[in-house]
């Protein structure tokens, strides 16, 4: 029988990684049973990946500020909601809701709900390996080409981590759009804690001015949430200037409380992006923690599909 001390022991891979260890300790203090998951998550990781995790953890700590324990609680709460949705998905083969209105009628998405959800998703960038590897690709393959004076837009910046990483690029002019004032406030606070600023606006993607164009556009885990995702992707395409690029991260077989659009294979995602009139420059697929890509495909488990595209 596993004892509480065995549950709460930090994975050996986190030794000497002070920011990552601090966050993991606070999570395990509230959820000791999660220790087994973290051992799998960080076991066998290459040094480069662990170094990237540590750098991201420092940003996460800055964003969390004095509310790290609250974020740890939000992470456990978010994982529990995801497990509920995964149980429904495994039983039915479908997501629970099909439209955004059904989500609102079902769970409400009020300010308190979204605050806990956002906290949980912030920590998931470290603790769900597919999220971390997608974020690494965003930094190394997408942000690496942002030049001084370039403009970058993220639609749906949420917890603000991706937008903050973009704001670190010297001379980049960074903008964030969201339909929710509450989400914009959350993003603004996160950027401020990291010492960054951005142009943040309440803006519905569907009604954005047709004359707006950016050098770089980011839509990370956005399209699974929106009604008429095909139209949304075409609108994102039209926001990219000639010669610019679009970063898209779309999860496959990824049940969540507010996911309404289901893609079942990475090939479906690639076809969907190309059908919107985009050229795929690079693509990558990252399986969820504890799975190989083949296992995730066979078991209809989550895969993060990252594509860098241009019109």
Short mmCIF file of C-alpha atoms in Angstrom, two decimals:
data_model
loop_
_atom_site.label_atom_id
_atom_site.label_comp_id
_atom_site.label_asym_id
_atom_site.label_seq_id
_atom_site.Cartn_x
_atom_site.Cartn_y
_atom_site.Cartn_z
CA UNK A 1 0.00 0.00 0.00
CA UNK A 2 1.38 3.43 -0.99
CA UNK A 3 1.96 5.79 1.94
CA UNK A 4 1.25 9.55 1.85
CA UNK A 5 4.99 10.28 1.96
CA UNK A 6 5.54 8.20 -1.18
CA UNK A 7 2.68 10.05 -2.89
CA UNK A 8 4.05 13.48 -2.06
CA UNK A 9 7.71 12.83 -2.88
CA UNK A 10 8.84 15.06 -5.75
CA UNK A 11 10.11 13.33 -8.89
CA UNK A 12 13.89 13.08 -8.94
CA UNK A 13 13.94 14.96 -12.26
CA UNK A 14 12.84 18.12 -10.43
CA UNK A 15 15.89 18.22 -8.14
CA UNK A 16 17.65 21.56 -8.50
CA UNK A 17 14.79 23.05 -10.51
CA UNK A 18 13.58 25.45 -7.90
CA UNK A 19 10.60 27.10 -9.62
CA UNK A 20 9.21 23.83 -10.95
CA UNK A 21 9.69 22.12 -7.58
CA UNK A 22 7.93 24.92 -5.73
CA UNK A 23 4.85 24.66 -7.92
CA UNK A 24 4.81 20.86 -7.72
CA UNK A 25 5.11 21.00 -3.93
CA UNK A 26 2.08 23.25 -3.64
CA UNK A 27 0.04 20.98 -5.90
CA UNK A 28 1.02 17.86 -3.94
CA UNK A 29 0.23 19.57 -0.63
CA UNK A 30 -3.37 19.80 -1.82
CA UNK A 31 -3.48 16.66 -3.92
CA UNK A 32 -0.94 14.09 -2.73
CA UNK A 33 -2.36 11.36 -4.99
CA UNK A 34 -1.20 13.38 -7.99
CA UNK A 35 2.37 12.42 -7.19
CA UNK A 36 2.11 9.24 -9.24
CA UNK A 37 1.04 11.28 -12.28
CA UNK A 38 3.90 13.75 -11.84
CA UNK A 39 6.40 10.89 -11.60
CA UNK A 40 5.20 9.66 -15.00
CA UNK A 41 5.04 13.19 -16.39
CA UNK A 42 8.65 14.08 -15.61
CA UNK A 43 10.26 10.66 -15.62
CA UNK A 44 12.57 10.11 -18.56
CA UNK A 45 12.37 13.70 -19.85
CA UNK A 46 15.41 15.03 -21.67
CA UNK A 47 17.42 17.82 -20.07
CA UNK A 48 16.43 20.37 -22.70
CA UNK A 49 12.75 19.79 -21.96
CA UNK A 50 13.27 20.03 -18.21
CA UNK A 51 15.23 23.25 -18.66
CA UNK A 52 12.36 24.68 -20.69
CA UNK A 53 9.91 23.61 -17.98
CA UNK A 54 11.95 25.45 -15.40
CA UNK A 55 11.97 28.65 -17.45
CA UNK A 56 8.20 28.43 -17.94
CA UNK A 57 7.75 27.70 -14.23
CA UNK A 58 9.48 30.98 -13.38
CA UNK A 59 6.94 32.82 -15.52
CA UNK A 60 4.08 30.85 -13.96
CA UNK A 61 5.28 31.78 -10.48
CA UNK A 62 5.37 35.45 -11.45
CA UNK A 63 1.85 35.27 -12.88
CA UNK A 64 0.54 33.44 -9.80
CA UNK A 65 2.16 35.92 -7.42
CA UNK A 66 0.84 35.43 -3.89
CA UNK A 67 -1.94 33.19 -5.19
CA UNK A 68 0.03 30.05 -5.96
CA UNK A 69 -2.04 27.98 -3.55
CA UNK A 70 -5.19 29.22 -5.24
CA UNK A 71 -3.76 28.18 -8.61
CA UNK A 72 -2.90 24.75 -7.19
CA UNK A 73 -6.50 24.37 -6.03
CA UNK A 74 -7.69 25.48 -9.47
CA UNK A 75 -5.43 22.92 -11.12
CA UNK A 76 -6.91 20.05 -9.11
CA UNK A 77 -10.44 21.32 -9.74
CA UNK A 78 -9.74 21.61 -13.48
CA UNK A 79 -8.29 18.09 -13.66
CA UNK A 80 -11.38 16.74 -11.92
CA UNK A 81 -13.66 18.49 -14.43
CA UNK A 82 -11.58 17.05 -17.28
CA UNK A 83 -11.89 13.54 -15.84
CA UNK A 84 -15.68 13.93 -15.72
CA UNK A 85 -15.73 14.95 -19.37
CA UNK A 86 -13.35 12.16 -20.35
CA UNK A 87 -15.66 9.60 -18.71
CA UNK A 88 -18.57 10.96 -20.75
CA UNK A 89 -16.44 10.91 -23.92
CA UNK A 90 -15.30 7.32 -23.41
CA UNK A 91 -18.91 6.22 -22.87
CA UNK A 92 -20.46 8.11 -25.79
CA UNK A 93 -17.64 8.90 -28.22
CA UNK A 94 -18.84 12.53 -28.27
CA UNK A 95 -18.31 15.76 -26.36
CA UNK A 96 -21.08 16.68 -23.94
CA UNK A 97 -22.01 19.96 -25.67
CA UNK A 98 -22.26 20.90 -29.35
CA UNK A 99 -22.75 24.69 -29.21
CA UNK A 100 -21.50 27.52 -27.07
CA UNK A 101 -25.05 28.20 -25.92
CA UNK A 102 -25.29 24.63 -24.65
CA UNK A 103 -22.11 25.24 -22.64
CA UNK A 104 -23.63 28.38 -21.13
CA UNK A 105 -26.86 26.57 -20.32
CA UNK A 106 -24.97 23.59 -18.87
CA UNK A 107 -22.21 25.11 -16.75
CA UNK A 108 -22.67 28.87 -17.02
CA UNK A 109 -19.00 29.92 -17.31
CA UNK A 110 -19.52 32.61 -14.69
CA UNK A 111 -16.59 34.62 -13.31
CA UNK A 112 -15.88 32.23 -10.44
CA UNK A 113 -15.92 29.20 -12.73
CA UNK A 114 -13.63 30.82 -15.26
CA UNK A 115 -11.19 32.01 -12.60
CA UNK A 116 -10.63 28.47 -11.33
CA UNK A 117 -10.50 27.10 -14.85
CA UNK A 118 -7.92 29.68 -15.93
CA UNK A 119 -5.78 28.96 -12.87
CA UNK A 120 -5.88 25.26 -13.69
CA UNK A 121 -5.00 25.77 -17.33
CA UNK A 122 -2.03 27.92 -16.35
CA UNK A 123 -0.47 25.08 -14.37
CA UNK A 124 -1.41 22.57 -17.06
CA UNK A 125 1.17 24.26 -19.28
CA UNK A 126 3.76 22.61 -17.04
CA UNK A 127 2.10 19.41 -15.88
CA UNK A 128 0.46 18.10 -19.07
CA UNK A 129 3.32 17.12 -21.32
CA UNK A 130 1.43 17.70 -24.57
CA UNK A 131 0.76 21.27 -23.46
CA UNK A 132 4.39 21.89 -22.57
CA UNK A 133 5.74 20.45 -25.81
CA UNK A 134 3.25 22.53 -27.82
CA UNK A 135 4.38 25.61 -25.90
CA UNK A 136 8.03 24.74 -26.60
CA UNK A 137 7.28 24.52 -30.32
CA UNK A 138 5.55 27.91 -30.10
CA UNK A 139 8.67 29.47 -28.61
CA UNK A 140 11.33 27.75 -30.71
CA UNK A 141 9.63 27.60 -34.12
CA UNK A 142 7.17 30.48 -34.11
CA UNK A 143 8.35 33.24 -31.77
CA UNK A 144 11.96 32.75 -32.84
CA UNK A 145 11.20 34.44 -36.16
CA UNK A 146 9.47 37.51 -34.66
CA UNK A 147 11.55 40.56 -35.56
CA UNK A 148 11.78 44.03 -34.06
CA UNK A 149 8.76 46.07 -35.07
CA UNK A 150 6.63 43.04 -35.98
CA UNK A 151 3.02 42.93 -34.86
CA UNK A 152 1.57 39.87 -33.14
CA UNK A 153 -2.05 39.13 -32.24
CA UNK A 154 -3.28 36.37 -29.95
CA UNK A 155 -6.99 35.64 -30.00
CA UNK A 156 -8.17 34.31 -26.64
CA UNK A 157 -5.01 34.87 -24.54
CA UNK A 158 -6.65 33.65 -21.30
CA UNK A 159 -4.03 33.16 -18.55
CA UNK A 160 -1.63 35.32 -20.57
CA UNK A 161 1.41 33.03 -20.65
CA UNK A 162 1.68 32.79 -24.45
CA UNK A 163 1.16 36.51 -24.89
CA UNK A 164 3.76 37.24 -22.22
CA UNK A 165 6.30 35.04 -24.00
CA UNK A 166 5.57 36.98 -27.19
CA UNK A 167 5.97 40.30 -25.37
CA UNK A 168 9.49 39.26 -24.38
CA UNK A 169 10.55 39.45 -28.02
CA UNK A 170 12.52 42.67 -28.38
CA UNK A 171 10.53 45.37 -30.12
CA UNK A 172 7.48 43.24 -30.88
CA UNK A 173 4.12 45.04 -30.79
CA UNK A 174 1.73 42.64 -29.08
CA UNK A 175 -2.08 42.63 -29.08
CA UNK A 176 -4.64 40.38 -27.42
CA UNK A 177 -8.33 39.99 -28.23
CA UNK A 178 -10.99 38.26 -26.19
CA UNK A 179 -14.78 38.40 -26.04
CA UNK A 180 -14.73 38.52 -22.22
CA UNK A 181 -13.81 41.57 -20.17
CA UNK A 182 -12.98 39.23 -17.29
CA UNK A 183 -10.50 37.32 -19.44
CA UNK A 184 -8.92 40.55 -20.65
CA UNK A 185 -8.49 41.67 -17.04
CA UNK A 186 -6.83 38.34 -16.19
CA UNK A 187 -4.44 38.66 -19.13
CA UNK A 188 -3.61 42.27 -18.25
CA UNK A 189 -2.77 41.34 -14.66
CA UNK A 190 -0.57 38.44 -15.78
CA UNK A 191 1.39 40.64 -18.16
CA UNK A 192 1.81 43.33 -15.52
CA UNK A 193 3.26 40.80 -13.05
CA UNK A 194 5.83 39.85 -15.67
CA UNK A 195 6.62 43.47 -16.46
CA UNK A 196 5.05 43.45 -19.94
CA UNK A 197 2.34 45.45 -21.64
CA UNK A 198 0.11 44.71 -24.62
CA UNK A 199 -2.80 46.24 -26.45
CA UNK A 200 -5.73 44.29 -25.00
CA UNK A 201 -9.20 44.70 -26.42
CA UNK A 202 -12.61 43.15 -26.00
CA UNK A 203 -13.12 41.98 -29.56
CA UNK A 204 -15.24 39.26 -31.13
CA UNK A 205 -13.20 37.56 -33.85
CA UNK A 206 -16.28 37.35 -36.07
CA UNK A 207 -16.78 41.14 -36.12
CA UNK A 208 -13.15 42.25 -36.23
CA UNK A 209 -12.45 45.01 -38.79
CA UNK A 210 -11.57 43.52 -42.17
CA UNK A 211 -8.70 46.01 -42.52
CA UNK A 212 -6.82 44.70 -39.48
CA UNK A 213 -3.69 42.71 -40.40
CA UNK A 214 -0.79 41.37 -38.29
CA UNK A 215 2.61 39.84 -39.02
CA UNK A 216 1.92 36.95 -36.65
CA UNK A 217 -1.39 35.55 -35.37
CA UNK A 218 -1.81 33.00 -32.56
CA UNK A 219 -4.86 30.79 -31.98
CA UNK A 220 -3.85 28.27 -29.34
CA UNK A 221 -6.64 25.98 -28.13
CA UNK A 222 -9.27 28.39 -29.41
CA UNK A 223 -11.11 26.72 -32.28
CA UNK A 224 -12.48 23.82 -30.25
CA UNK A 225 -14.48 26.38 -28.24
CA UNK A 226 -16.22 28.43 -30.94
CA UNK A 227 -19.36 28.08 -33.01
CA UNK A 228 -18.66 27.85 -36.76
CA UNK A 229 -14.94 27.01 -36.43
CA UNK A 230 -14.46 26.96 -40.21
CA UNK A 231 -15.52 30.61 -40.46
CA UNK A 232 -13.34 31.47 -37.45
CA UNK A 233 -10.27 29.89 -39.06
CA UNK A 234 -10.87 31.77 -42.31
CA UNK A 235 -11.14 34.98 -40.30
CA UNK A 236 -7.84 34.20 -38.59
CA UNK A 237 -6.29 33.60 -42.03
CA UNK A 238 -7.49 37.00 -43.20
CA UNK A 239 -5.87 38.69 -40.21
CA UNK A 240 -2.40 37.57 -41.36
CA UNK A 241 -0.48 39.97 -43.56
CA UNK A 242 1.09 38.66 -46.79
CA UNK A 243 4.26 36.89 -45.76
CA UNK A 244 3.03 36.51 -42.19
CA UNK A 245 2.26 33.33 -40.26
CA UNK A 246 -0.46 31.77 -38.15
CA UNK A 247 0.18 29.50 -35.14
CA UNK A 248 -2.63 27.03 -34.50
CA UNK A 249 -2.89 24.52 -31.66
CA UNK A 250 -5.93 22.24 -31.89
CA UNK A 251 -6.44 19.26 -29.56
CA UNK A 252 -7.74 15.96 -30.91
CA UNK A 253 -10.01 13.76 -28.74
CA UNK A 254 -9.77 16.29 -25.93
CA UNK A 255 -12.97 16.39 -23.85
CA UNK A 256 -13.30 19.46 -21.64
CA UNK A 257 -16.26 21.31 -20.11
CA UNK A 258 -16.31 23.98 -22.84
CA UNK A 259 -15.05 22.04 -25.88
CA UNK A 260 -17.72 21.78 -28.57
CA UNK A 261 -15.79 20.91 -31.76
CA UNK A 262 -14.35 17.41 -31.98
CA UNK A 263 -11.52 16.38 -34.29
CA UNK A 264 -10.67 12.69 -34.06
CA UNK A 265 -7.30 12.49 -35.84
CA UNK A 266 -4.38 14.81 -36.62
CA UNK A 267 -5.10 14.23 -40.30
CA UNK A 268 -8.57 15.76 -39.84
CA UNK A 269 -6.96 18.83 -38.30
CA UNK A 270 -4.47 19.24 -41.13
CA UNK A 271 -7.20 18.85 -43.77
CA UNK A 272 -9.37 21.36 -41.93
CA UNK A 273 -6.55 23.93 -41.91
CA UNK A 274 -5.76 23.42 -45.59
CA UNK A 275 -9.43 23.65 -46.53
CA UNK A 276 -9.43 27.15 -45.02
CA UNK A 277 -6.90 28.25 -47.64
CA UNK A 278 -3.78 27.96 -45.50
CA UNK A 279 -0.44 26.45 -46.44
CA UNK A 280 0.95 24.26 -43.65
CA UNK A 281 4.63 25.05 -43.16
CA UNK A 282 5.30 22.78 -40.19
CA UNK A 283 3.18 20.46 -38.08
CA UNK A 284 3.72 18.39 -34.96
CA UNK A 285 1.65 16.05 -32.82
CA UNK A 286 2.13 15.64 -29.06
CA UNK A 287 0.35 12.89 -27.07
CA UNK A 288 -0.98 13.34 -23.57
CA UNK A 289 1.04 12.32 -20.52
CA UNK A 290 1.63 8.58 -20.27
CA UNK A 291 0.87 7.79 -23.93
CA UNK A 292 2.82 7.34 -27.11
CA UNK A 293 1.28 8.80 -30.24
CA UNK A 294 0.28 5.31 -31.42
CA UNK A 295 -1.38 4.55 -28.08
CA UNK A 296 -3.24 7.85 -28.08
CA UNK A 297 -4.53 7.22 -31.60
CA UNK A 298 -5.62 3.67 -30.73
CA UNK A 299 -7.39 4.70 -27.52
CA UNK A 300 -8.88 8.01 -28.71
CA UNK A 301 -6.77 9.90 -26.17
CA UNK A 302 -5.74 13.51 -26.37
CA UNK A 303 -3.21 14.67 -28.96
CA UNK A 304 -2.16 18.30 -29.33
CA UNK A 305 -1.81 19.25 -33.01
CA UNK A 306 0.43 22.25 -33.64
CA UNK A 307 0.57 23.79 -37.11
CA UNK A 308 2.43 26.84 -38.35
CA UNK A 309 0.75 28.15 -41.50
CA UNK A 310 0.59 31.00 -43.95
CA UNK A 311 -2.17 32.21 -46.25
#
